[in-house]
Coordinates of C-alpha atoms in Angstrom, one line a residue:
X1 CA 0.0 0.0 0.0
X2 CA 2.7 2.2 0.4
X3 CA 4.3 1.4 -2.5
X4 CA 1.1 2.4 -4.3
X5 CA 1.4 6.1 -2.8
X6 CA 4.9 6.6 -3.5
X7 CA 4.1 5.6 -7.4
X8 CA 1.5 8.2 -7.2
X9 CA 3.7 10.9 -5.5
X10 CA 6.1 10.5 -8.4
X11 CA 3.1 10.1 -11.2
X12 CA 2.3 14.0 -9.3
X13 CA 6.1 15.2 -10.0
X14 CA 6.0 14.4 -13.0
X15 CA 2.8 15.9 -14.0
X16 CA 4.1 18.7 -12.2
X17 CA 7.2 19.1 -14.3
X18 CA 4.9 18.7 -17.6
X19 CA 2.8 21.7 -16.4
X20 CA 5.5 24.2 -16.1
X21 CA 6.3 23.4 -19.7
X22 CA 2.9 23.7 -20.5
X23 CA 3.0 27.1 -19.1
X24 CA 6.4 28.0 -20.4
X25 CA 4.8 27.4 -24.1
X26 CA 1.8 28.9 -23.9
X27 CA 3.8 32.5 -22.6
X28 CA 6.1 32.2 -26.0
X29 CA 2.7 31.3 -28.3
X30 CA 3.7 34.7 -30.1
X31 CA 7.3 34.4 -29.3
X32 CA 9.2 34.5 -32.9
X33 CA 11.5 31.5 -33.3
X34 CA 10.1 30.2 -30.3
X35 CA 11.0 26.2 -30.3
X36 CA 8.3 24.5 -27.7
X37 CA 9.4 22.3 -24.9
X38 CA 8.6 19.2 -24.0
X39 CA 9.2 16.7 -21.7
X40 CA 10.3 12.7 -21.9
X41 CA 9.4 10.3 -18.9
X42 CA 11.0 6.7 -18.1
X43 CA 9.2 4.2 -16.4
X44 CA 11.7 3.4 -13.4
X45 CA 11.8 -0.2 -11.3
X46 CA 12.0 -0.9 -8.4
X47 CA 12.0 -4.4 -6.5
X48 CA 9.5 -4.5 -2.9
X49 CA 11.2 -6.0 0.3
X50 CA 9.1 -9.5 -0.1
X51 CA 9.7 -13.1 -0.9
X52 CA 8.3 -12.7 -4.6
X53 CA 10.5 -9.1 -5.5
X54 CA 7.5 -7.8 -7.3
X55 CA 8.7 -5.0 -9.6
X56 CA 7.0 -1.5 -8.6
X57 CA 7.0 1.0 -11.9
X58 CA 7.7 4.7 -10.9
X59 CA 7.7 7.9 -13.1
X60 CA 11.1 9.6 -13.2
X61 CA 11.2 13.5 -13.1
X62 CA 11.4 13.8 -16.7
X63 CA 14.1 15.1 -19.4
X64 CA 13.7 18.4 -21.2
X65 CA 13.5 19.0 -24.9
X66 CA 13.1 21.1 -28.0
X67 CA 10.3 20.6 -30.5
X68 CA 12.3 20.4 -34.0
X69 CA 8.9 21.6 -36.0
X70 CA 9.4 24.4 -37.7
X71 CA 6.8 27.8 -37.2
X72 CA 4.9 29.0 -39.8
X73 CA 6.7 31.5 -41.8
X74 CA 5.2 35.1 -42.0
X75 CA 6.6 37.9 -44.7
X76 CA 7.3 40.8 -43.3
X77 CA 9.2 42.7 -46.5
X78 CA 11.6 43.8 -44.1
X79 CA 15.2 43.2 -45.9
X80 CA 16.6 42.8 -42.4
X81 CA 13.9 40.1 -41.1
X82 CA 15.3 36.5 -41.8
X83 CA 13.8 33.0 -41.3
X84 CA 16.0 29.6 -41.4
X85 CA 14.1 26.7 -43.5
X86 CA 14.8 23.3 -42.2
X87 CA 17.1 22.5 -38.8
X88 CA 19.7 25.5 -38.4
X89 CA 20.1 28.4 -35.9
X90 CA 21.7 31.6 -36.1
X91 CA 24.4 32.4 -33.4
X92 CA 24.3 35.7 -31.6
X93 CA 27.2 36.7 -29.0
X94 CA 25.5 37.4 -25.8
X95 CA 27.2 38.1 -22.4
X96 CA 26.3 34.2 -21.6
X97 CA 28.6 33.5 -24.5
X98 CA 27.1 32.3 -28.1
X99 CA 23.5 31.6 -28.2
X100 CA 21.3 29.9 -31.1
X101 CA 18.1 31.5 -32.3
X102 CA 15.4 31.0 -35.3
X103 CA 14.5 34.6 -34.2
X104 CA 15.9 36.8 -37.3
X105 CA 14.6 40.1 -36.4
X106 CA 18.0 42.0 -37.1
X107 CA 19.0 45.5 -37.5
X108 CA 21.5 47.5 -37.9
X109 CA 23.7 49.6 -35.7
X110 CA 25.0 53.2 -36.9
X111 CA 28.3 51.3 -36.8
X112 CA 27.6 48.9 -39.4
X113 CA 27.5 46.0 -37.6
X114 CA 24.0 43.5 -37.5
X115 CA 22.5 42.6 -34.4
X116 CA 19.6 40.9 -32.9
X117 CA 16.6 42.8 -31.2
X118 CA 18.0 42.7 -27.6
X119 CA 21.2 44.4 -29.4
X120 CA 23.5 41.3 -29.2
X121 CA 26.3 41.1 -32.4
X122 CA 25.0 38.3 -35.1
X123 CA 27.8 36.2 -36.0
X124 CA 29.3 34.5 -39.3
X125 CA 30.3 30.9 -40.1
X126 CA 33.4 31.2 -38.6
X127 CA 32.0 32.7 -35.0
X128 CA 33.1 36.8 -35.9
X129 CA 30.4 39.5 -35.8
X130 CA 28.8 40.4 -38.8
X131 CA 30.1 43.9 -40.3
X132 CA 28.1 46.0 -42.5
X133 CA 28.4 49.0 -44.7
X134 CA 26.4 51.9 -43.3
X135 CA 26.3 54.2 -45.9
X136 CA 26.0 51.3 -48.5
X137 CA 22.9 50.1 -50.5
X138 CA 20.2 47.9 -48.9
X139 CA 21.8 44.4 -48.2
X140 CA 20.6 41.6 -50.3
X141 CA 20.9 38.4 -48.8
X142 CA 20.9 34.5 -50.5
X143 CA 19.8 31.4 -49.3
X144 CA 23.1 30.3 -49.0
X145 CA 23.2 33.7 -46.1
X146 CA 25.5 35.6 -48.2
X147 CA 25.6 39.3 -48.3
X148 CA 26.0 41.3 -50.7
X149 CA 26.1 45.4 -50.6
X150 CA 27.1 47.1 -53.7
X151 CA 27.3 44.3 -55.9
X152 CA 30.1 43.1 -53.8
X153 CA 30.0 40.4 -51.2
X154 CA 30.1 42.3 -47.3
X155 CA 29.7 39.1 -45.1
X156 CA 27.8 35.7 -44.8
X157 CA 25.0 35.1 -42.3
X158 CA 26.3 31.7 -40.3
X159 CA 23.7 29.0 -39.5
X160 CA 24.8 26.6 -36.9
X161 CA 23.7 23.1 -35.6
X162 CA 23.9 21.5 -32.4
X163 CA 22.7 18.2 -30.6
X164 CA 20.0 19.2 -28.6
X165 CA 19.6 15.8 -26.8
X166 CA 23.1 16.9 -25.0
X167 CA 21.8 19.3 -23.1
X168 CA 20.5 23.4 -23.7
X169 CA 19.8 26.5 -21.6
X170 CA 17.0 28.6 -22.2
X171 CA 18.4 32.0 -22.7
X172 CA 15.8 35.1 -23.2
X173 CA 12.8 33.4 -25.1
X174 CA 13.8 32.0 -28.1
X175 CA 17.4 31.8 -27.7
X176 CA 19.3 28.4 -26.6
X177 CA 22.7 27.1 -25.0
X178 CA 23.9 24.2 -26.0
X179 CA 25.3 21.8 -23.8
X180 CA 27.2 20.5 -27.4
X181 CA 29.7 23.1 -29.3
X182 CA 27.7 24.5 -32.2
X183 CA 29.1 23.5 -35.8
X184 CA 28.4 25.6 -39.1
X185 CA 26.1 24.3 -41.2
X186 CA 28.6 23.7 -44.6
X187 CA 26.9 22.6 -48.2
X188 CA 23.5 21.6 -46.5
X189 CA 20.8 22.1 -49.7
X190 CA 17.9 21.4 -47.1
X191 CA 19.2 24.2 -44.8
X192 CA 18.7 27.9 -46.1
X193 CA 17.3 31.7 -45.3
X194 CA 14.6 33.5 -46.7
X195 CA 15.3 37.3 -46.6
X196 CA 11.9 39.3 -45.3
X197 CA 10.3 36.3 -43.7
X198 CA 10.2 35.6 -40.0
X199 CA 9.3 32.5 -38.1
X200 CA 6.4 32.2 -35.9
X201 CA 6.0 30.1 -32.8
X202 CA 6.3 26.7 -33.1
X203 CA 3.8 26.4 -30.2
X204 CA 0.3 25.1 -30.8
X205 CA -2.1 26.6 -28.9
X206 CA -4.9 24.8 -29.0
X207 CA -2.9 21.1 -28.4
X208 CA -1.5 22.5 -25.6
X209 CA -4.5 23.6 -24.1
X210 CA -5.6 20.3 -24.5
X211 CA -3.1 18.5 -22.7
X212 CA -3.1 21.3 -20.2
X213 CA -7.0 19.7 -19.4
X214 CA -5.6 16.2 -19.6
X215 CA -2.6 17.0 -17.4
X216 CA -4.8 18.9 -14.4
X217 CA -7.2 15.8 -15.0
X218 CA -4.8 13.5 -14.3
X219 CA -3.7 15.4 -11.3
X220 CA -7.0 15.2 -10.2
X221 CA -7.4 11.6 -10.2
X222 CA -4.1 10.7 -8.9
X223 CA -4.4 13.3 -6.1
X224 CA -8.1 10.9 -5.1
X225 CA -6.3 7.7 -5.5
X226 CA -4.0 9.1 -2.8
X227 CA -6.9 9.9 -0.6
X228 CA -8.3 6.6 -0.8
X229 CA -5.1 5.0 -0.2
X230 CA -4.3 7.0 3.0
X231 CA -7.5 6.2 4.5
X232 CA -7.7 2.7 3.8
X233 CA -3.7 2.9 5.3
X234 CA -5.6 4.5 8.2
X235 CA -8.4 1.4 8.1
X236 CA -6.0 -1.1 8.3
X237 CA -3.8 0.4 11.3
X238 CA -6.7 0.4 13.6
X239 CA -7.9 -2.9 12.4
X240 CA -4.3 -4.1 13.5
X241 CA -4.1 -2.1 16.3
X242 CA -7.5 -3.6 17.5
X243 CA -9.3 -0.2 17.9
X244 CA -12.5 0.0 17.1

């Protein structure tokens, strides 16, 4: 019997850890570049003290990670608004060190040089800040992320892949820490940018409303199997006990 409330004390953790995802999604629905979170449980074993060593399943706590759908894409017209198509990142330089993001809202600083929309420097293939020409013409950028300015190439726009299953740190919304060192994406024909598009949220509302119901529900039911449990717990010690 008490095996049965410790199953359901970790069946409650682990809900517990699925709703704070839930929540963490639902506040980046409009988030751009937002990748959603989710969460992986094992079934742990464990053997009872008894003659037969019946095996007892428990939940673990769970294991973080990133939805790899891609957001719908939105045009924006903006020749500094860039979205990635298939499974890249850009890499910003942020006091945390570099960062990955599918949020291309760039700009430009009077210096020249392109940055993200909390200010931080975007980076090239080879991990340098990207360097613009201020007074030059509007930059026109290939799928490839090359820039070109005056009919010259200026730069190239790096895109970046990591394994996720490794490890990552949310940083600031859509930006990610990667537990694993970032590598450029080189020759990759299903990876590329689309100049004046951005990407939307990844997250789906309305599904994770619905597990939002199921996960509360679940809760719920668990949370009155404990209750029965503890008071037939409390049945059976005054049985024993020979109270009445």
């Amino acid at each position: 019997m008490q095996s049965g409330l410790y199953v359901s004390l970790s069946s409650q953790m682990a809900l517990e850890r699925r709703l704070t995802t839930i929540a963490d999604n639902m506040a980046n629905l409009n988030t751009v570049g937002f990748r959603s979170t989710e969460v992986k449980f094992d079934e742990v074993l464990s053997k009872t003290q008894n003659d037969i060593n019946a095996k007892i399943a428990f939940v673990n706590q769970g294991n973080d990670y990133l939805s790899t759908k891609n957001g719908e894409l939105a045009q924006t017209g903006n020749a500094l608004d860039f979205a990635i198509k298939g499974d890249a990142w850009f890499a910003i330089d942020t006091p945390a060190g570099q960062v990955l993001t599918r949020d291309g809202r760039f700009t430009m600083k009077e210096t020249g040089e392109l940055v993200s929309v909390r200010g931080y420097p975007v980076l090239d293939a080879g991990g340098a800040p990207i360097q613009l020409n201020r007074a030059g013409g509007v930059p026109a950028v290939g799928a490839d992320g090359k820039i070109i300015q005056d009919d010259r190439q200026v730069a190239t726009i790096g895109l970046f892949t990591a394994d996720i299953s490794k490890g990552f740190v949310r940083y600031e919304n859509s930006g990610v820490s990667m537990v694993d060192q970032p590598q450029p994406v080189v020759d990759n024909p299903e990876v590329s940018i689309m100049q004046g598009y951005l990407e939307n949220s990844n997250v789906n509302g309305i599904g994770e409303m619905t597990q939002l119901i199921q996960v509360n529900r679940a809760f719920e039911s668990i949370s009155s199997l404990m209750r029965d449990s503890e008071s037939s717990l409390s049945d059976a010690i005054k049985v024993l006990g020979g109270s009445s």
